[in-house]
Amino acid sequence: MHAPPEGGSAPARRPLPQPSSSHDVLVVGGGVIGLVTAWRAAQRGLRTAVADPAPGGGAARVAAGMLAAVTELHYGEEALLGLNLAAARGYASFVEELEEASGQSVGFRACGTLAVALDADDRAQLRDLHGLQRGLGLESQWLTGRECRRLEPLLAPGVRGGLRVDGDHQVDPRLLASALLRAAERAGVVFHRQWAESLSVRAGRATGVRLTDGTGIHAEQTVVAGGSLSGRLAGLPAEVLPPVRPVKGQVLRLRVPKGLAPFLSRTVRAVVRGGQVYLVPRESGELVIGATSEELGWDTTVTAGGVYQLLRDAHELVPGVTELPLTETSAGLRPGSPDNAPLLGPTALPGLLLATGHHRNGVLLTPVTGDALAEALTTGELTPEARPFSPDRFAGPVNRAASTPRQRSTQ
Ligand SMILES: Cc1cc2nc3c(=O)[nH]c(=O)nc-3n(C[C@H](O)[C@H](O)[C@H](O)COP(=O)(O)OP(=O)(O)OC[C@H]3O[C@@H](n4cnc5c(N)ncnc54)[C@H](O)[C@@H]3O)c2cc1C
C-alpha cells in the first residue's frame, strides 16, 4: 500500500523482519466493514485477526448513520436496493445482538425520515422519486407542505411537500464502530495495530500480508476491507484490484440544548436548489448536518465553502439551526465504486476476498456484509442477496476502464 504518510519524518531504515503469526482469516482494515467481518468470522469459529493502526476509526467517525434504503434510492440502483432493504429489515435484530455481545449501545433510533421540497423544481424531483418508490412497492407517503410542518413544526414555512418514509431509521456510526470493536475483541479477534504494507502471494494464492514493521502475518484467507484505500495495498494483482475511489464528504455537528428538545423528531432531508442536505437528530441531542460530495482524492480538509453550503441549505430548511452551538466539523472519505454498490466475497485470486466499495451506504450495509463474508469464508459461497455484488462484475481491464462514477451521492 500505502499507508498515508504520518506527518513526521520517515524512519531512517527499514526495521528487521519480525517472526510471523498465523490465522484462518486476516482482515485488512478495521472500519465498520472490516470489524463486522472479523466479528462474524470469529463467531463461526475461525481464528481471525484484523490489521489496522486505528481500528474503529475510518469513515464511520464522520458518517451521519442514516439507514436510508428508501430515501436514498436512485435510478439504476434497483439491484442495490434489494441489498439495502435486506439490511434495513434485519437492522433492529442486528443491533440487539451487537449490543448484547459488546455491552454497549449503538444509538439506534427507529425514527423514520421526512424528505421535503422547498420549490417547484425540487417538488417535481421528489414527486418523481415517489413514483419510482411506489413502482417498486416501497412504503412512502406523499404529504402536503402543511402536513410536513405538522409533523416537524420547525420546518421553514416555504416547504412545498414531502415524502414520509417511516422505515428509514438511523444509528450512531461512532457508537456502532466502538461496539463492533468490543464485540470482536470479546469474540477473540486478534488486532495487529499497524498498516498492512503488502499482500503476500505464494504459488498463485494469497497467504496474508506484510506489516509496516516487517512482520509477516500468515492467513488461510485474507479479506481486504480497507475502505477508500482498498485499491492501494501493494501486491494486489491487477486483475483483482478493487476499483474503489475516495468520495469526500463534509459534515457538521451541532448540539440541541436540553430546553429546545425535541428540535426535530426524525431525520429531515431535502433537495435544495438541486443539491441535497440532511439533518439527523440523535437521542443524545447531537444534530448532524451533511453532507457534501466531492471527488478530490484523499483530501479531508474541512473548507469554508463546504461549511457555508451545508449551513445555508440547512438554514433554508430549518431556520432555527443557526441558533444552535456548532460543536464539530469533519470530513471523511466514502469508498466509492463504479456502480455505487459494494464488492463482496471471493476474487479470482484464491485466498483473497473483498469487502469494500460501500460508498454512501456502508453503515446501513454493515450487518448484511458481515453475514455475506462469514458465509463466504466458511462455505466459499455468498449469501443469496449478496451474490449480485461479487467482485467478478468488474473483472477484466475493459470493464474497469468502462466503469465511470454514476450520479452525485449525498450521504
Ligand atoms: C460524510 C459521510 C457521510 C456518510 N453517511 C452515511 C450514512 O448516513 N449512512 C450510511 O450507511 N453510510 C454513510 N456513509 C458511508 C459509510 O461511512 C462508509 O461506507 C463506511 O464507513 C465504509 O466503511 P469501511 O470499513 O469499508 O471503510 P473505512 O471506514 O474507510 O475503514 C477502512 C479502514 O481500513 C484501514 N485500512 C485501509 N488500508 C489499510 C491497510 N493497508 N492496512 C491496515 N488498515 C488499513 C483504515 O485505517 C480504516 O480504518 C457516509 C460516509 C461519509 C464520509
Short mmCIF file of C-alpha atoms in Angstrom, two decimals, residues 213-403:
data_model
loop_
_atom_site.label_atom_id
_atom_site.label_comp_id
_atom_site.label_asym_id
_atom_site.label_seq_id
_atom_site.Cartn_x
_atom_site.Cartn_y
_atom_site.Cartn_z
CA ASP A 213 7.35 -3.22 10.75
CA GLY A 214 8.21 -6.17 8.51
CA THR A 215 6.16 -8.77 10.39
CA GLY A 216 4.65 -11.38 8.13
CA ILE A 217 1.08 -12.36 9.01
CA HIS A 218 0.03 -15.67 7.53
CA ALA A 219 -3.64 -16.39 6.91
CA GLU A 220 -5.56 -19.05 5.01
CA GLN A 221 -7.90 -16.32 3.77
CA THR A 222 -7.30 -12.56 3.54
CA VAL A 223 -10.14 -10.05 3.31
CA VAL A 224 -9.35 -6.56 2.01
CA ALA A 225 -11.72 -4.15 3.79
CA GLY A 226 -9.63 -1.00 3.60
CA GLY A 227 -12.42 1.41 2.60
CA SER A 228 -11.26 4.03 0.10
CA LEU A 229 -7.66 2.76 0.47
CA SER A 230 -8.56 -0.79 -0.60
CA GLY A 231 -7.01 -0.49 -4.05
CA ARG A 232 -3.71 0.78 -2.66
CA LEU A 233 -2.50 -2.36 -0.90
CA ALA A 234 0.79 -3.25 -2.63
CA GLY A 235 1.00 -6.71 -4.13
CA LEU A 236 -2.64 -6.92 -5.23
CA PRO A 237 -2.55 -8.41 -8.74
CA ALA A 238 -4.08 -6.11 -11.37
CA GLU A 239 -6.95 -8.48 -12.14
CA VAL A 240 -8.25 -8.36 -8.56
CA LEU A 241 -7.51 -4.72 -7.79
CA PRO A 242 -10.78 -3.22 -6.46
CA PRO A 243 -11.93 -0.17 -8.49
CA VAL A 244 -12.58 1.90 -5.39
CA ARG A 245 -12.06 5.66 -5.11
CA PRO A 246 -12.39 8.20 -2.27
CA VAL A 247 -15.51 10.41 -2.32
CA LYS A 248 -15.12 13.21 0.19
CA GLY A 249 -17.99 14.27 2.43
CA GLN A 250 -18.03 17.18 4.87
CA VAL A 251 -20.34 17.08 7.88
CA LEU A 252 -21.29 19.44 10.73
CA ARG A 253 -22.27 18.51 14.27
CA LEU A 254 -24.45 20.86 16.33
CA ARG A 255 -25.90 20.48 19.81
CA VAL A 256 -29.55 20.96 20.65
CA PRO A 257 -29.71 22.39 24.21
CA LYS A 258 -31.93 20.36 26.55
CA GLY A 259 -34.65 23.04 26.71
CA LEU A 260 -35.03 23.06 22.91
CA ALA A 261 -35.51 19.30 22.52
CA PRO A 262 -37.14 17.80 20.56
CA PHE A 263 -35.80 20.09 17.86
CA LEU A 264 -36.64 17.55 15.16
CA SER A 265 -38.24 14.20 15.86
CA ARG A 266 -36.98 12.36 12.75
CA THR A 267 -34.35 12.65 10.05
CA VAL A 268 -35.24 15.52 7.73
CA ARG A 269 -33.70 15.81 4.31
CA ALA A 270 -34.29 17.92 1.27
CA VAL A 271 -33.33 18.79 -2.21
CA VAL A 272 -32.36 22.47 -2.05
CA ARG A 273 -31.74 24.10 -5.44
CA GLY A 274 -30.94 20.67 -6.84
CA GLY A 275 -28.42 19.87 -4.06
CA GLN A 276 -29.10 17.62 -1.09
CA VAL A 277 -28.92 18.27 2.63
CA TYR A 278 -29.97 16.21 5.64
CA LEU A 279 -30.39 16.79 9.37
CA VAL A 280 -30.11 13.75 11.62
CA PRO A 281 -31.22 14.33 15.23
CA ARG A 282 -29.69 11.93 17.76
CA GLU A 283 -31.26 10.91 21.04
CA SER A 284 -28.22 12.49 22.78
CA GLY A 285 -29.08 15.99 21.49
CA GLU A 286 -26.47 15.91 18.72
CA LEU A 287 -27.71 17.16 15.34
CA VAL A 288 -25.70 16.01 12.33
CA ILE A 289 -25.89 18.07 9.15
CA GLY A 290 -24.46 16.60 5.96
CA ALA A 291 -23.04 16.16 3.52
CA THR A 292 -21.02 17.42 0.60
CA SER A 293 -19.93 15.02 -2.13
CA GLU A 294 -16.56 15.84 -3.68
CA GLU A 295 -14.15 13.94 -5.92
CA LEU A 296 -10.84 15.31 -4.63
CA GLY A 297 -8.67 12.25 -3.99
CA TRP A 298 -7.66 11.61 -0.39
CA ASP A 299 -8.08 15.21 0.74
CA THR A 300 -10.01 15.53 4.02
CA THR A 301 -9.75 19.28 4.57
CA VAL A 302 -12.83 20.96 6.02
CA THR A 303 -13.39 24.02 3.84
CA ALA A 304 -15.21 27.29 4.45
CA GLY A 305 -17.19 26.62 1.28
CA GLY A 306 -18.33 23.20 2.49
CA VAL A 307 -19.43 24.55 5.88
CA TYR A 308 -21.17 27.51 4.20
CA GLN A 309 -23.06 25.30 1.75
CA LEU A 310 -24.30 22.96 4.49
CA LEU A 311 -25.37 25.76 6.84
CA ARG A 312 -27.02 27.76 4.07
CA ASP A 313 -29.10 24.78 2.87
CA ALA A 314 -29.93 23.55 6.37
CA HIS A 315 -30.99 27.07 7.36
CA GLU A 316 -33.30 27.27 4.38
CA LEU A 317 -34.92 24.05 5.50
CA VAL A 318 -34.99 24.59 9.28
CA PRO A 319 -34.21 28.28 10.02
CA GLY A 320 -33.63 27.59 13.72
CA VAL A 321 -30.43 25.62 13.12
CA THR A 322 -28.27 28.72 13.03
CA GLU A 323 -29.14 29.40 16.70
CA LEU A 324 -27.56 26.10 17.80
CA PRO A 325 -23.97 25.71 19.01
CA LEU A 326 -21.71 24.28 16.29
CA THR A 327 -19.60 21.63 18.05
CA GLU A 328 -17.66 19.91 15.29
CA THR A 329 -16.82 19.99 11.61
CA SER A 330 -15.28 16.98 9.89
CA ALA A 331 -14.63 15.38 6.54
CA GLY A 332 -14.37 11.72 5.61
CA LEU A 333 -13.97 9.50 2.58
CA ARG A 334 -16.68 7.22 1.24
CA PRO A 335 -15.29 4.19 -0.58
CA GLY A 336 -16.94 4.81 -3.96
CA SER A 337 -17.28 2.10 -6.61
CA PRO A 338 -18.16 2.44 -10.30
CA ASP A 339 -21.81 1.36 -9.76
CA ASN A 340 -22.13 2.77 -6.21
CA ALA A 341 -22.51 -0.78 -4.85
CA PRO A 342 -20.12 -2.84 -2.73
CA LEU A 343 -17.70 -5.55 -3.83
CA LEU A 344 -18.26 -8.60 -1.67
CA GLY A 345 -16.65 -12.03 -1.45
CA PRO A 346 -14.08 -14.20 -3.22
CA THR A 347 -11.90 -12.85 -6.01
CA ALA A 348 -10.13 -14.57 -8.88
CA LEU A 349 -7.07 -14.93 -6.60
CA PRO A 350 -7.60 -17.95 -4.32
CA GLY A 351 -7.47 -17.00 -0.65
CA LEU A 352 -8.34 -13.32 -1.33
CA LEU A 353 -11.76 -11.80 -0.64
CA LEU A 354 -13.03 -8.22 -0.83
CA ALA A 355 -15.44 -6.32 1.42
CA THR A 356 -15.25 -2.78 0.12
CA GLY A 357 -16.85 -0.10 -2.08
CA HIS A 358 -19.83 0.51 0.22
CA HIS A 359 -19.85 4.17 -0.77
CA ARG A 360 -22.71 6.11 0.86
CA ASN A 361 -24.40 3.04 2.43
CA GLY A 362 -21.66 1.35 4.44
CA VAL A 363 -23.32 1.89 7.81
CA LEU A 364 -26.62 0.53 6.53
CA LEU A 365 -24.89 -2.42 4.85
CA THR A 366 -22.76 -3.40 7.86
CA PRO A 367 -24.97 -6.32 9.03
CA VAL A 368 -25.53 -7.91 5.60
CA THR A 369 -21.82 -7.55 4.79
CA GLY A 370 -20.87 -9.41 7.98
CA ASP A 371 -23.27 -12.23 7.11
CA ALA A 372 -22.18 -12.40 3.47
CA LEU A 373 -18.46 -12.51 4.27
CA ALA A 374 -18.82 -15.02 7.12
CA GLU A 375 -20.73 -17.28 4.73
CA ALA A 376 -18.11 -16.88 2.01
CA LEU A 377 -15.25 -17.51 4.45
CA THR A 378 -16.82 -20.72 5.75
CA THR A 379 -18.53 -22.15 2.65
CA GLY A 380 -16.97 -20.35 -0.31
CA GLU A 381 -20.44 -19.04 -1.31
CA LEU A 382 -22.06 -15.67 -0.75
CA THR A 383 -25.49 -15.28 0.84
CA PRO A 384 -28.19 -15.04 -1.91
CA GLU A 385 -28.79 -11.28 -1.51
CA ALA A 386 -25.04 -10.59 -1.79
CA ARG A 387 -24.43 -12.64 -4.96
CA PRO A 388 -25.04 -9.78 -7.41
CA PHE A 389 -22.19 -7.88 -5.68
CA SER A 390 -19.37 -10.30 -6.39
CA PRO A 391 -16.14 -8.53 -7.44
CA ASP A 392 -16.36 -10.59 -10.67
CA ARG A 393 -18.62 -7.95 -12.17
CA PHE A 394 -15.61 -5.69 -12.63
CA ALA A 395 -13.28 -8.42 -13.86
CA GLY A 396 -11.11 -7.56 -16.84
CA PRO A 397 -9.39 -4.36 -17.90
CA VAL A 398 -12.13 -3.42 -20.41
CA ASN A 399 -14.84 -3.37 -17.76
CA ARG A 400 -12.66 -1.39 -15.40
CA ALA A 401 -11.91 1.25 -17.98
CA ALA A 402 -15.57 1.47 -18.98
CA SER A 403 -16.75 1.91 -15.40
#
